[in-house]
Amino acid sequence: MGKKSYGSPYFVWMSIFIIVPMFLVLYYAFTIQTDQGMVFSLDNIKRIAEPLYIKVFVRSLVLALESTAICLLIAYPAAMILADKKFSKSTTFLVMIVLPMWMNFLLRTYSWLSLLENNGLINKLVISLGFERMQLMYNEGAVVLGMVYNFLPFMILPIYSVLVKIDNNVIEAARDLGCTSFGVFKKITVPLSLPGVLSGITMVFMPAISTFIISRLLSGGKVSLIGNVIEQQFLVLGDWGFGSALSLVLMVFILISMAFINKGSSGYEGGIL
Amino acid sequence: MKNIIELKNITKNYGDFTALDHINLEIKEGEFVTLLGPSGCGKTTTLRIIGGFEDPSEGQVYFDGKQINETPANKRSVNTVFQKYALFTHLSVYDNIAFGPKLKKMESHLIEKKVKESLRIVNLEGFEKREISTLSGGQQQRIAIARALINEPKVLLLDEPLGALDLKLRQGMQRELSNMHQKLGITFIYVTHDQEEALSMSDTVVVMNRGKILQIGSPEDVYNEPKTPFVADFIGESNIIPGVMKKDLLVNFANHDFECVDKGFKPNEQIDVVVRPEDIHVTSPNTGMIQAKVTSVNFKGVHYEMTASCNNFEWLIQSTKFRDIDETIGISIIPDHIHIMKRESVNG
């Protein structure tokens, strides 16, 4: 019995809940139901090439990228303020950023409904001020808003945790050697925070590209993402084969995106930002 | 020699805490000055004020005769070597060292030459392409020194630069820093809490405690003629004994009248006497000036370190002669080795 045996419970766990399901997805994606039972077929994969589904994929990708970019734009300055040693309220703010995550995800998204609805709080306010009623929901903007709202903490926290670890002496050394404040930001802070930025991007992009609940609630089903289509295949149409094929392609999609992001990090002096 | 740096009446408060209390310091061009003191004595704050990382609450900083209170760190002709190296881990050795010259938009072939030269000074030729994470602590500190020196500062500030290195490496680096100082001829301001380091490297030692400068002088001066009990105690080991100055050249302590070389005190003035442990001669009980009973003996290699008690005072003695515990010994001290200090109203 070596130390290897300590790992066996995890191995069993991963086999049952990760590896086996993966093979099931593969199996369903590449088979169809016929009179002779399940037979190998590429039909499910081929169906994805239909313009309808291509469009859904592109839309999902674009919205996920938009949300990720907006999250990054909001999160980076926020993380910098939080990591600033002169900022005394950072613990309070961090708790406030994390606090919504203690509440149910669905509940949080529903609460946006009551804000954005045609008769929601915002429109009531707008009308009482004498303006026209606005169409805030049932469009892509609302979906992006929902994604940014839900996933922003996952961008702030990793960036904050790398920024707060940057040794103040390193910043001072850069100033000592002649850097202006902006120079310090560009040449020191940004490159040193890149690992946090990358994990933030990963942690926002992945759930954003595969979400179905945000788009269903905030667009009222009008904006269909891959997640929605996959859900529909499994729960409504019972087409496990096509659902699996879509999931598989989504996985490949994420894999490629991640490879792309990581490539940006290797030559990172000019990368990403 | 003209003064390169002058601190006039510098005070630094952090809220209610006074880190520096009206410090006055003049540093001459080309000097190796060490700010020595225990942690929290204000030595690092002093260095940071000179470097431009802290603003003094009161007082003026002069560089080369010009006041530089308002000059930001990036515009001062001083460079700092930080205690924990503070290297840029995302850059190679070359880019770390070339950081300063690149900001000054120097031509690249010139930068290349200068980086090579800097690496030669710190004995790390050929390290250009290495990543910081692959270097040992000693090598990282050399890179930090090279990164500062390449900018040809008039003053190099070193904030406990050897604090994180082990003893052997530290001693080697001390010698190298002294050599560098002699070759480059620029001013070094060195912060340390290690008295041995301060004594062996500096031209001038500035002893600080609780935000005040207690003594400024050559290493020999501060060791041989400590002005306060704190300095005596902090620099080397010493016996500090309360005594009375009977008259010029005669002092009474440990119930005995000793001849000394000090004068100018009031008759019967209360004073403190400092005697270094290595300055005490162990004799036979009847030839000694006073008698004491040995209470502990430790072999230290070159000498024995013992304590001996006499009239409730424990003498710390270093002697090459062995005396066993409970043995009665004689102690004699020559006048030159008795240092008289004025009593301080506030004990340092």
Coordinates of C-alpha atoms in Angstrom, one line a residue:
Chain A
M1 CA 0.0 0.0 0.0
G2 CA 1.8 3.1 -1.2
K3 CA 0.6 6.7 -1.1
K4 CA -1.1 6.1 -4.4
S5 CA -3.9 4.3 -2.6
Y6 CA -5.0 7.5 -0.9
G7 CA -6.0 8.8 -4.3
S8 CA -8.3 5.8 -5.1
P9 CA -11.5 7.2 -3.6
Y10 CA -11.1 10.2 -5.8
F11 CA -10.4 8.0 -8.8
V12 CA -13.5 6.0 -8.2
W13 CA -15.5 9.2 -7.7
M14 CA -14.2 10.7 -10.9
S15 CA -14.8 7.5 -12.9
I16 CA -18.4 7.3 -11.8
F17 CA -19.4 10.9 -12.1
I18 CA -17.1 12.4 -14.7
I19 CA -15.6 9.8 -17.0
V20 CA -18.6 7.5 -17.4
P21 CA -21.0 10.4 -18.1
M22 CA -18.6 11.7 -20.7
F23 CA -18.6 8.4 -22.4
L24 CA -22.4 8.4 -22.3
V25 CA -22.5 11.8 -23.9
L26 CA -20.1 10.5 -26.6
Y27 CA -22.2 7.4 -27.0
Y28 CA -25.5 9.3 -27.5
A29 CA -23.9 11.8 -29.7
F30 CA -22.7 9.3 -32.2
T31 CA -25.7 6.9 -32.2
I32 CA -29.3 6.9 -33.4
Q33 CA -32.2 4.8 -32.4
T34 CA -33.3 2.5 -35.2
D35 CA -35.4 -0.7 -35.5
Q36 CA -32.2 -2.7 -34.9
G37 CA -31.5 -0.7 -31.7
M38 CA -28.8 1.9 -31.3
V39 CA -26.4 2.2 -34.3
F40 CA -23.4 4.4 -35.0
S41 CA -24.3 7.5 -37.0
L42 CA -23.0 11.0 -37.6
D43 CA -26.5 12.3 -38.2
N44 CA -26.7 14.2 -34.9
I45 CA -23.4 15.9 -35.5
K46 CA -24.4 16.8 -39.1
R47 CA -27.6 18.4 -37.9
I48 CA -25.7 21.0 -35.9
A49 CA -24.4 22.5 -39.2
E50 CA -28.0 23.7 -40.0
P51 CA -28.1 27.5 -40.1
L52 CA -30.5 27.7 -37.2
Y53 CA -28.1 26.0 -34.8
I54 CA -25.0 27.8 -36.2
K55 CA -26.8 31.0 -35.5
V56 CA -27.5 29.9 -31.9
F57 CA -23.8 29.0 -31.4
V58 CA -22.6 32.3 -32.8
R59 CA -25.1 34.2 -30.6
S60 CA -24.0 32.3 -27.5
L61 CA -20.4 33.0 -28.3
V62 CA -20.9 36.7 -28.9
L63 CA -23.0 37.2 -25.8
A64 CA -20.6 35.3 -23.6
L65 CA -17.7 37.3 -25.0
E66 CA -19.6 40.6 -24.4
S67 CA -20.4 39.6 -20.9
T68 CA -16.8 38.6 -20.2
A69 CA -15.5 41.8 -21.6
I70 CA -17.9 43.9 -19.6
C71 CA -17.1 41.9 -16.4
L72 CA -13.4 42.5 -17.0
L73 CA -13.9 46.3 -17.5
I74 CA -16.0 46.6 -14.3
A75 CA -14.0 44.1 -12.2
Y76 CA -10.4 45.3 -12.8
P77 CA -10.8 48.8 -11.4
A78 CA -13.0 47.4 -8.6
A79 CA -10.3 44.8 -7.7
M80 CA -7.6 47.5 -7.8
I81 CA -9.6 49.7 -5.4
L82 CA -10.2 46.7 -3.1
A83 CA -6.6 45.7 -3.2
D84 CA -5.3 49.2 -2.4
K85 CA -3.9 49.1 1.1
K86 CA -5.1 52.6 1.8
F87 CA -8.7 51.5 1.2
S88 CA -9.9 50.6 4.7
K89 CA -13.3 49.3 3.8
S90 CA -12.2 46.5 1.5
T91 CA -13.4 43.7 3.8
T92 CA -16.9 45.2 3.9
F93 CA -17.0 45.5 0.1
L94 CA -15.7 42.0 -0.4
V95 CA -18.4 40.6 1.8
M96 CA -21.0 42.7 -0.2
I97 CA -19.6 41.3 -3.4
V98 CA -19.8 37.7 -2.1
L99 CA -23.1 38.1 -0.2
P100 CA -25.4 37.7 -3.2
M101 CA -23.7 34.4 -4.0
W102 CA -25.2 33.1 -0.8
M103 CA -28.6 33.5 -2.2
N104 CA -30.2 31.2 -4.7
F105 CA -29.1 31.9 -8.3
L106 CA -32.6 31.6 -9.6
L107 CA -34.0 34.0 -7.0
R108 CA -31.4 36.6 -7.9
T109 CA -32.2 36.4 -11.5
Y110 CA -36.0 36.5 -10.8
S111 CA -35.4 39.7 -8.8
W112 CA -34.2 41.3 -12.0
L113 CA -37.5 40.4 -13.6
S114 CA -39.4 42.5 -11.2
L115 CA -37.0 45.4 -11.9
L116 CA -36.9 45.2 -15.7
E117 CA -40.5 44.1 -16.5
N118 CA -42.7 46.4 -18.5
N119 CA -44.6 47.1 -15.3
G120 CA -41.5 46.7 -13.2
L121 CA -39.9 49.0 -10.8
I122 CA -37.6 50.8 -13.3
N123 CA -40.4 51.4 -15.8
K124 CA -42.7 52.7 -13.0
L125 CA -40.1 55.1 -12.0
V126 CA -39.4 56.2 -15.6
I127 CA -43.1 56.7 -16.3
S128 CA -43.7 58.7 -13.0
L129 CA -40.9 61.0 -14.2
G130 CA -42.8 61.5 -17.4
F131 CA -40.8 59.5 -19.8
E132 CA -41.8 56.7 -22.3
R133 CA -42.0 53.2 -21.1
M134 CA -38.8 51.3 -22.0
Q135 CA -38.4 47.8 -23.4
L136 CA -35.8 46.5 -20.9
M137 CA -36.5 42.8 -21.1
Y138 CA -36.9 40.2 -23.8
N139 CA -33.7 41.2 -25.6
E140 CA -30.0 40.3 -25.7
G141 CA -29.1 43.3 -23.6
A142 CA -31.1 41.9 -20.7
V143 CA -29.4 38.6 -21.1
V144 CA -25.9 40.2 -21.0
L145 CA -27.0 42.2 -18.0
G146 CA -28.0 39.0 -16.2
M147 CA -24.8 37.3 -17.0
V148 CA -22.7 40.3 -15.9
Y149 CA -24.7 40.6 -12.7
N150 CA -24.4 36.9 -11.9
F151 CA -20.8 36.3 -12.9
L152 CA -19.1 39.5 -11.9
P153 CA -17.9 38.2 -8.5
F154 CA -16.0 35.4 -10.3
M155 CA -14.1 38.1 -12.2
I156 CA -13.5 40.4 -9.3
L157 CA -12.3 37.8 -6.8
P158 CA -9.4 36.1 -8.8
I159 CA -8.1 39.5 -9.9
Y160 CA -8.4 40.9 -6.4
S161 CA -6.5 37.9 -5.0
V162 CA -3.5 38.4 -7.3
L163 CA -3.5 42.2 -7.0
V164 CA -3.5 42.0 -3.2
K165 CA -0.5 39.7 -3.3
I166 CA 1.7 42.1 -5.3
D167 CA 4.5 43.2 -3.0
N168 CA 4.3 46.9 -2.4
N169 CA 8.1 46.9 -2.6
V170 CA 7.9 45.8 -6.2
I171 CA 5.7 48.8 -7.0
E172 CA 8.1 51.1 -5.1
A173 CA 11.1 49.5 -6.9
A174 CA 9.5 50.4 -10.3
R175 CA 8.9 54.0 -9.1
D176 CA 12.4 54.1 -7.8
L177 CA 13.7 53.1 -11.2
G178 CA 11.8 56.0 -12.8
C179 CA 8.3 54.8 -13.5
T180 CA 5.4 57.1 -13.4
S181 CA 2.1 55.9 -11.9
F182 CA 0.8 54.9 -15.3
G183 CA 4.1 53.2 -16.1
V184 CA 3.8 51.2 -12.9
F185 CA 0.3 50.1 -13.9
K186 CA 1.3 49.2 -17.4
K187 CA 4.6 47.5 -16.8
I188 CA 4.1 46.0 -13.4
T189 CA 0.5 45.7 -12.2
V190 CA -1.1 44.5 -15.4
P191 CA 1.5 41.8 -16.2
L192 CA 1.7 40.6 -12.6
S193 CA -2.2 40.4 -12.4
L194 CA -2.5 38.4 -15.6
P195 CA -2.9 35.0 -14.0
G196 CA -5.9 36.4 -12.1
V197 CA -7.4 38.0 -15.2
L198 CA -7.1 34.7 -17.0
S199 CA -8.8 32.7 -14.4
G200 CA -11.5 35.4 -14.1
I201 CA -12.1 35.2 -17.8
T202 CA -12.3 31.4 -17.6
M203 CA -14.7 31.5 -14.7
V204 CA -17.0 34.0 -16.4
F205 CA -16.8 32.8 -20.0
M206 CA -17.5 29.1 -19.3
P207 CA -20.8 29.6 -17.4
A208 CA -21.8 32.4 -19.7
I209 CA -21.5 30.4 -22.9
S210 CA -23.4 27.5 -21.5
T211 CA -26.1 29.2 -19.4
F212 CA -29.8 28.6 -20.2
I213 CA -31.6 29.9 -17.2
I214 CA -30.5 33.5 -17.5
S215 CA -31.5 33.7 -21.1
R216 CA -34.8 32.0 -20.5
L217 CA -35.9 34.2 -17.6
L218 CA -34.6 37.6 -18.8
S219 CA -35.5 37.2 -22.5
G220 CA -38.7 35.3 -21.9
G221 CA -37.4 32.7 -24.3
K222 CA -36.9 35.2 -27.1
V223 CA -33.1 34.9 -27.0
S224 CA -32.2 31.3 -27.5
L225 CA -28.6 30.2 -26.5
I226 CA -27.0 26.8 -26.9
G227 CA -27.9 26.0 -23.3
N228 CA -31.5 26.6 -24.1
V229 CA -31.4 24.3 -27.1
I230 CA -29.6 21.6 -25.2
E231 CA -32.1 21.8 -22.4
Q232 CA -35.0 21.6 -24.9
Q233 CA -33.5 18.5 -26.6
F234 CA -33.3 16.7 -23.3
L235 CA -36.3 17.8 -21.3
V236 CA -38.9 18.7 -24.0
L237 CA -38.1 16.8 -27.1
G238 CA -36.4 13.8 -25.5
D239 CA -33.8 13.8 -28.2
W240 CA -30.8 12.7 -26.1
G241 CA -28.7 12.0 -29.2
F242 CA -28.9 15.5 -30.6
G243 CA -28.6 17.1 -27.1
S244 CA -25.5 15.1 -26.5
A245 CA -24.0 16.2 -29.9
L246 CA -24.7 19.8 -29.0
S247 CA -23.1 19.4 -25.6
L248 CA -20.1 17.8 -27.2
V249 CA -19.6 20.6 -29.7
L250 CA -20.0 23.1 -26.8
M251 CA -17.3 21.4 -24.9
V252 CA -15.0 21.5 -27.9
F253 CA -15.9 25.2 -28.3
I254 CA -14.9 25.9 -24.7
L255 CA -11.7 23.9 -25.1
I256 CA -10.7 25.9 -28.1
S257 CA -11.5 29.2 -26.4
M258 CA -9.5 28.2 -23.4
A259 CA -6.5 27.2 -25.5
F260 CA -6.8 30.6 -27.2
I261 CA -6.8 32.4 -23.8
N262 CA -3.9 30.4 -22.5
K263 CA -1.9 31.1 -25.7
G264 CA -2.5 34.8 -25.0
S265 CA -0.9 34.3 -21.6
S266 CA 2.3 32.7 -22.7
G267 CA 3.6 35.7 -24.6
Y268 CA 1.9 37.9 -22.1
E269 CA 3.8 41.2 -22.2
G270 CA 1.4 42.5 -24.8
G271 CA -1.3 39.9 -24.6
I272 CA -4.9 40.0 -23.5
L273 CA -5.0 43.6 -22.4
Chain B
M1 CA 33.7 66.7 1.2
K2 CA 30.3 68.3 0.6
N3 CA 27.1 67.0 2.0
I4 CA 25.1 65.0 -0.5
I5 CA 22.1 64.5 1.8
E6 CA 20.9 66.6 4.6
L7 CA 17.9 65.9 6.8
K8 CA 16.8 68.9 8.8
N9 CA 14.4 68.5 11.7
I10 CA 12.6 65.5 10.1
T11 CA 9.6 64.3 12.0
K12 CA 7.3 61.5 10.8
N13 CA 4.0 60.7 12.6
Y14 CA 1.7 57.9 11.8
G15 CA -1.4 58.9 13.6
D16 CA -0.4 59.1 17.3
F17 CA 2.8 57.2 16.7
T18 CA 6.0 59.2 16.2
A19 CA 8.3 57.2 14.0
L20 CA 10.9 59.9 13.7
D21 CA 11.4 62.7 16.2
H22 CA 13.2 65.7 14.9
I23 CA 16.1 63.9 13.1
N24 CA 19.1 65.9 11.9
L25 CA 21.6 64.0 9.7
E26 CA 24.3 65.0 7.3
I27 CA 25.7 62.5 4.9
K28 CA 28.9 63.3 3.0
E29 CA 29.5 62.4 -0.7
G30 CA 31.0 59.0 -1.1
E31 CA 30.4 57.9 2.5
F32 CA 29.2 54.5 3.6
V33 CA 26.7 55.4 6.3
T34 CA 24.8 52.8 8.3
L35 CA 21.6 53.5 10.1
L36 CA 21.7 51.0 13.0
G37 CA 19.0 50.2 15.5
P38 CA 16.4 47.7 16.6
S39 CA 13.2 47.2 14.6
G40 CA 10.8 50.1 14.9
C41 CA 13.6 52.6 15.7
G42 CA 12.8 54.6 12.6
K43 CA 15.8 53.6 10.4
T44 CA 13.8 52.3 7.5
T45 CA 11.4 55.3 7.7
T46 CA 14.5 57.5 7.4
L47 CA 15.6 55.6 4.3
R48 CA 12.2 55.8 2.8
I49 CA 12.0 59.5 3.3
I50 CA 15.3 59.9 1.5
G51 CA 14.1 57.5 -1.3
G52 CA 10.9 59.5 -1.7
F53 CA 8.5 56.8 -0.6
E54 CA 7.3 58.6 2.5
D55 CA 6.7 62.3 3.1
P56 CA 8.1 63.7 6.3
S57 CA 5.4 65.3 8.6
E58 CA 7.9 68.1 9.3
G59 CA 11.3 69.1 8.3
Q60 CA 13.3 69.3 5.0
V61 CA 15.3 66.9 2.9
Y62 CA 18.2 68.3 0.9
F63 CA 19.9 66.5 -1.9
D64 CA 23.1 68.1 -3.2
G65 CA 22.1 71.4 -1.5
K66 CA 18.6 71.5 -3.1
Q67 CA 15.4 70.8 -1.1
I68 CA 13.7 67.7 -2.6
N69 CA 10.7 67.3 -0.3
E70 CA 8.3 67.7 -3.3
T71 CA 10.4 65.6 -5.7
P72 CA 8.7 62.2 -6.4
A73 CA 10.7 59.0 -6.0
N74 CA 10.9 58.5 -9.8
K75 CA 12.7 61.9 -10.2
R76 CA 15.3 61.5 -7.5
S77 CA 18.9 60.5 -8.3
V78 CA 18.8 57.8 -5.6
N79 CA 18.1 54.1 -6.1
T80 CA 17.0 51.6 -3.6
V81 CA 17.8 48.0 -2.9
F82 CA 14.9 46.4 -1.0
Q83 CA 15.1 43.9 1.7
K84 CA 13.1 41.3 -0.1
Y85 CA 14.7 42.1 -3.4
A86 CA 11.4 43.3 -5.0
L87 CA 12.5 41.9 -8.4
F88 CA 10.0 41.9 -11.3
T89 CA 9.2 38.2 -11.5
H90 CA 7.5 38.5 -14.8
L91 CA 10.7 39.8 -16.5
S92 CA 14.0 38.1 -17.2
V93 CA 17.2 39.1 -15.5
Y94 CA 18.1 41.2 -18.5
D95 CA 14.8 43.1 -18.5
N96 CA 14.9 43.6 -14.7
I97 CA 18.3 45.3 -14.9
A98 CA 17.5 47.1 -18.1
F99 CA 14.2 48.5 -16.6
G100 CA 15.6 51.8 -15.6
P101 CA 17.7 52.6 -18.8
K102 CA 14.7 51.5 -20.9
L103 CA 12.5 54.1 -19.2
K104 CA 15.1 56.7 -20.0
K105 CA 14.8 55.7 -23.7
M106 CA 18.5 54.8 -23.9
E107 CA 19.6 53.2 -27.2
S108 CA 19.4 49.4 -27.0
H109 CA 23.0 48.6 -27.8
L110 CA 24.0 50.9 -25.0
I111 CA 21.6 49.3 -22.6
E112 CA 23.1 45.9 -23.6
K113 CA 26.5 47.1 -22.8
K114 CA 25.5 48.6 -19.5
V115 CA 23.6 45.5 -18.4
K116 CA 26.7 43.4 -19.1
E117 CA 28.8 45.8 -17.1
S118 CA 26.3 45.8 -14.1
L119 CA 26.2 42.0 -14.1
R120 CA 30.0 42.0 -14.0
I121 CA 30.0 44.3 -11.0
V122 CA 27.7 41.9 -9.1
N123 CA 29.7 38.8 -10.3
L124 CA 26.8 37.3 -12.3
E125 CA 28.1 37.5 -15.9
G126 CA 26.1 35.5 -18.4
F127 CA 22.9 35.5 -16.3
E128 CA 21.0 37.8 -18.8
K129 CA 18.5 35.2 -20.0
R130 CA 17.7 33.5 -16.7
E131 CA 14.3 33.8 -15.1
I132 CA 14.1 35.3 -11.6
S133 CA 12.5 32.3 -10.1
T134 CA 15.5 30.1 -11.0
L135 CA 17.9 32.2 -8.9
S136 CA 19.0 31.7 -5.3
G137 CA 18.4 34.4 -2.7
G138 CA 21.9 35.6 -2.9
Q139 CA 21.8 35.8 -6.7
Q140 CA 18.4 37.6 -6.6
Q141 CA 19.9 40.2 -4.2
R142 CA 22.8 40.8 -6.6
I143 CA 20.4 41.3 -9.5
A144 CA 18.5 43.8 -7.3
I145 CA 21.8 45.6 -6.7
A146 CA 22.7 45.5 -10.4
R147 CA 19.2 46.9 -11.3
A148 CA 19.8 49.8 -8.9
L149 CA 23.5 50.5 -9.9
I150 CA 22.9 50.5 -13.7
N151 CA 21.1 53.9 -13.2
E152 CA 24.3 55.4 -11.8
P153 CA 22.6 56.8 -8.8
K154 CA 24.6 59.3 -6.7
V155 CA 23.3 57.6 -3.6
L156 CA 22.4 54.0 -3.2
L157 CA 19.9 53.1 -0.5
L158 CA 20.1 49.6 0.9
D159 CA 17.3 48.5 3.2
E160 CA 18.5 45.5 5.1
P161 CA 19.6 44.0 1.8
L162 CA 21.3 40.9 3.4
G163 CA 18.6 40.3 6.0
A164 CA 17.1 37.3 4.2
L165 CA 20.5 35.5 3.5
D166 CA 22.2 32.9 5.6
L167 CA 25.3 33.8 7.7
K168 CA 28.0 32.6 5.3
L169 CA 26.4 34.2 2.3
R170 CA 25.9 37.4 4.3
Q171 CA 29.5 37.7 5.2
G172 CA 30.6 37.2 1.6
M173 CA 28.1 39.8 0.4
Q174 CA 29.3 42.2 3.1
R175 CA 32.8 42.1 1.7
E176 CA 31.5 42.4 -1.9
L177 CA 29.3 45.5 -1.0
S178 CA 32.3 47.1 0.7
N179 CA 34.4 46.5 -2.4
M180 CA 31.7 47.8 -4.7
H181 CA 31.4 50.9 -2.5
Q182 CA 35.1 51.5 -2.8
K183 CA 35.2 51.0 -6.6
L184 CA 32.1 53.0 -7.5
G185 CA 32.8 55.8 -5.1
I186 CA 29.1 56.6 -4.7
T187 CA 27.3 57.2 -1.4
F188 CA 25.8 54.1 0.3
I189 CA 23.2 54.5 3.0
Y190 CA 22.7 51.2 4.6
V191 CA 20.0 50.1 7.0
T192 CA 20.6 47.2 9.3
H193 CA 19.8 45.9 12.8
D194 CA 22.9 43.8 12.8
Q195 CA 25.6 45.7 14.8
E196 CA 28.4 43.5 13.5
E197 CA 27.5 44.3 9.9
A198 CA 27.3 48.0 10.7
L199 CA 30.7 48.0 12.4
S200 CA 32.5 46.0 9.7
M201 CA 31.2 47.9 6.6
S202 CA 30.6 51.5 7.4
D203 CA 32.6 54.8 7.5
T204 CA 29.9 56.2 9.8
V205 CA 27.4 54.5 12.0
V206 CA 24.2 56.3 13.0
V207 CA 22.7 54.6 16.0
M208 CA 18.9 55.1 16.3
N209 CA 16.3 54.1 18.8
R210 CA 12.6 55.1 19.2
G211 CA 12.7 57.6 16.4
K212 CA 15.8 59.5 17.6
I213 CA 19.4 59.5 16.7
L214 CA 21.5 58.6 19.7
Q215 CA 25.0 58.7 18.3
I216 CA 26.7 59.4 15.1
G217 CA 30.3 58.4 14.7
S218 CA 32.9 56.0 13.2
P219 CA 32.5 52.3 14.1
E220 CA 35.4 52.7 16.6
D221 CA 33.8 55.7 18.2
V222 CA 30.4 54.1 18.8
Y223 CA 32.0 50.9 20.0
N224 CA 34.6 52.4 22.3
E225 CA 32.9 55.6 23.4
P226 CA 29.2 54.9 23.5
K227 CA 27.3 58.0 24.5
T228 CA 24.3 56.3 26.1
P229 CA 23.7 52.9 27.8
F230 CA 21.4 52.0 24.9
V231 CA 24.3 52.4 22.4
A232 CA 26.6 50.5 24.7
D233 CA 24.2 47.7 25.1
F234 CA 23.1 47.5 21.5
I235 CA 26.6 47.6 20.0
G236 CA 28.4 44.6 21.4
E237 CA 28.0 43.2 24.8
S238 CA 28.7 45.3 27.8
N239 CA 28.5 45.6 31.5
I240 CA 26.6 48.8 32.5
I241 CA 27.0 49.6 36.1
P242 CA 25.7 52.6 38.0
G243 CA 28.4 54.6 39.7
V244 CA 29.5 57.9 41.2
M245 CA 32.1 60.3 39.8
K246 CA 34.1 61.1 42.9
K247 CA 36.3 63.7 41.2
D248 CA 38.1 64.0 37.9
L249 CA 39.8 60.8 36.9
L250 CA 38.3 58.9 39.8
V251 CA 35.1 56.9 39.7
N252 CA 33.4 54.7 42.3
F253 CA 31.4 51.7 41.3
A254 CA 31.0 48.1 42.6
N255 CA 32.1 49.5 46.0
H256 CA 35.5 50.3 44.7
D257 CA 37.3 53.4 43.5
F258 CA 38.7 53.0 40.0
E259 CA 41.0 55.3 38.2
C260 CA 39.6 56.5 34.9
V261 CA 40.4 58.8 32.0
D262 CA 37.2 61.0 32.2
K263 CA 36.8 64.4 33.7
G264 CA 34.5 67.3 33.6
F265 CA 31.8 65.9 35.8
K266 CA 30.3 67.5 38.9
P267 CA 31.7 66.1 42.2
N268 CA 29.7 63.0 43.2
E269 CA 27.6 63.1 40.0
Q270 CA 25.6 59.9 39.4
I271 CA 26.8 58.3 36.2
D272 CA 26.8 54.9 34.3
V273 CA 30.0 53.0 33.7
V274 CA 30.4 50.8 30.7
V275 CA 33.0 48.0 30.7
R276 CA 33.2 45.6 27.7
P277 CA 33.4 41.9 28.7
E278 CA 36.7 41.5 26.8
D279 CA 38.3 44.4 28.7
I280 CA 38.0 42.7 32.1
H281 CA 41.1 41.0 33.4
V282 CA 40.6 37.9 35.4
T283 CA 43.3 37.7 38.1
S284 CA 43.8 35.8 41.3
P285 CA 41.4 36.9 44.1
N286 CA 43.9 38.9 46.1
T287 CA 45.5 40.8 43.2
G288 CA 42.2 41.9 41.7
M289 CA 40.6 45.2 42.3
I290 CA 37.4 43.5 43.3
Q291 CA 36.4 39.9 44.0
A292 CA 33.6 38.0 42.4
K293 CA 32.3 34.5 42.4
V294 CA 31.9 32.7 39.0
T295 CA 28.3 31.7 38.4
S296 CA 28.4 30.3 34.9
V297 CA 31.0 29.3 32.2
N298 CA 30.5 28.8 28.5
F299 CA 33.1 27.8 26.0
K300 CA 32.8 30.1 22.9
G301 CA 35.8 28.9 20.8
V302 CA 38.2 31.7 21.1
H303 CA 37.4 32.4 24.7
Y304 CA 35.3 31.4 27.7
E305 CA 32.3 33.6 28.5
M306 CA 31.5 33.6 32.2
T307 CA 29.4 35.5 34.5
A308 CA 30.6 36.3 38.0
S309 CA 28.6 37.9 40.8
C310 CA 29.8 40.6 43.2
N311 CA 27.6 42.7 45.4
N312 CA 24.5 41.6 43.5
F313 CA 25.9 42.7 40.2
E314 CA 26.5 40.1 37.5
W315 CA 29.7 40.7 35.5
L316 CA 29.9 39.5 32.0
I317 CA 33.5 38.4 31.3
Q318 CA 35.3 37.1 28.3
S319 CA 38.6 35.5 29.1
T320 CA 40.9 32.9 27.6
K321 CA 41.5 31.6 31.1
F322 CA 39.2 28.9 32.4
R323 CA 37.7 29.4 35.8
D324 CA 35.2 26.9 37.3
I325 CA 31.8 27.7 38.7
D326 CA 31.8 28.8 42.4
E327 CA 35.5 29.8 42.1
T328 CA 36.4 33.2 43.5
I329 CA 38.2 35.4 41.1
G330 CA 39.8 38.8 41.0
I331 CA 38.7 41.4 38.5
S332 CA 40.8 44.3 37.4
I333 CA 40.1 46.9 34.7
I334 CA 42.6 49.4 33.4
P335 CA 41.6 53.1 33.3
D336 CA 41.3 53.2 29.5
H337 CA 38.6 50.6 29.5
I338 CA 36.3 52.3 31.8
H339 CA 33.8 54.4 29.9
I340 CA 31.8 56.9 31.7
M341 CA 28.3 58.0 30.5
K342 CA 26.1 60.8 31.7
R343 CA 22.9 59.6 33.2
E344 CA 20.0 60.1 30.9
S345 CA 16.8 61.5 32.2
V346 CA 15.0 59.2 30.0
N347 CA 16.6 55.8 29.7
G348 CA 17.1 54.9 26.0

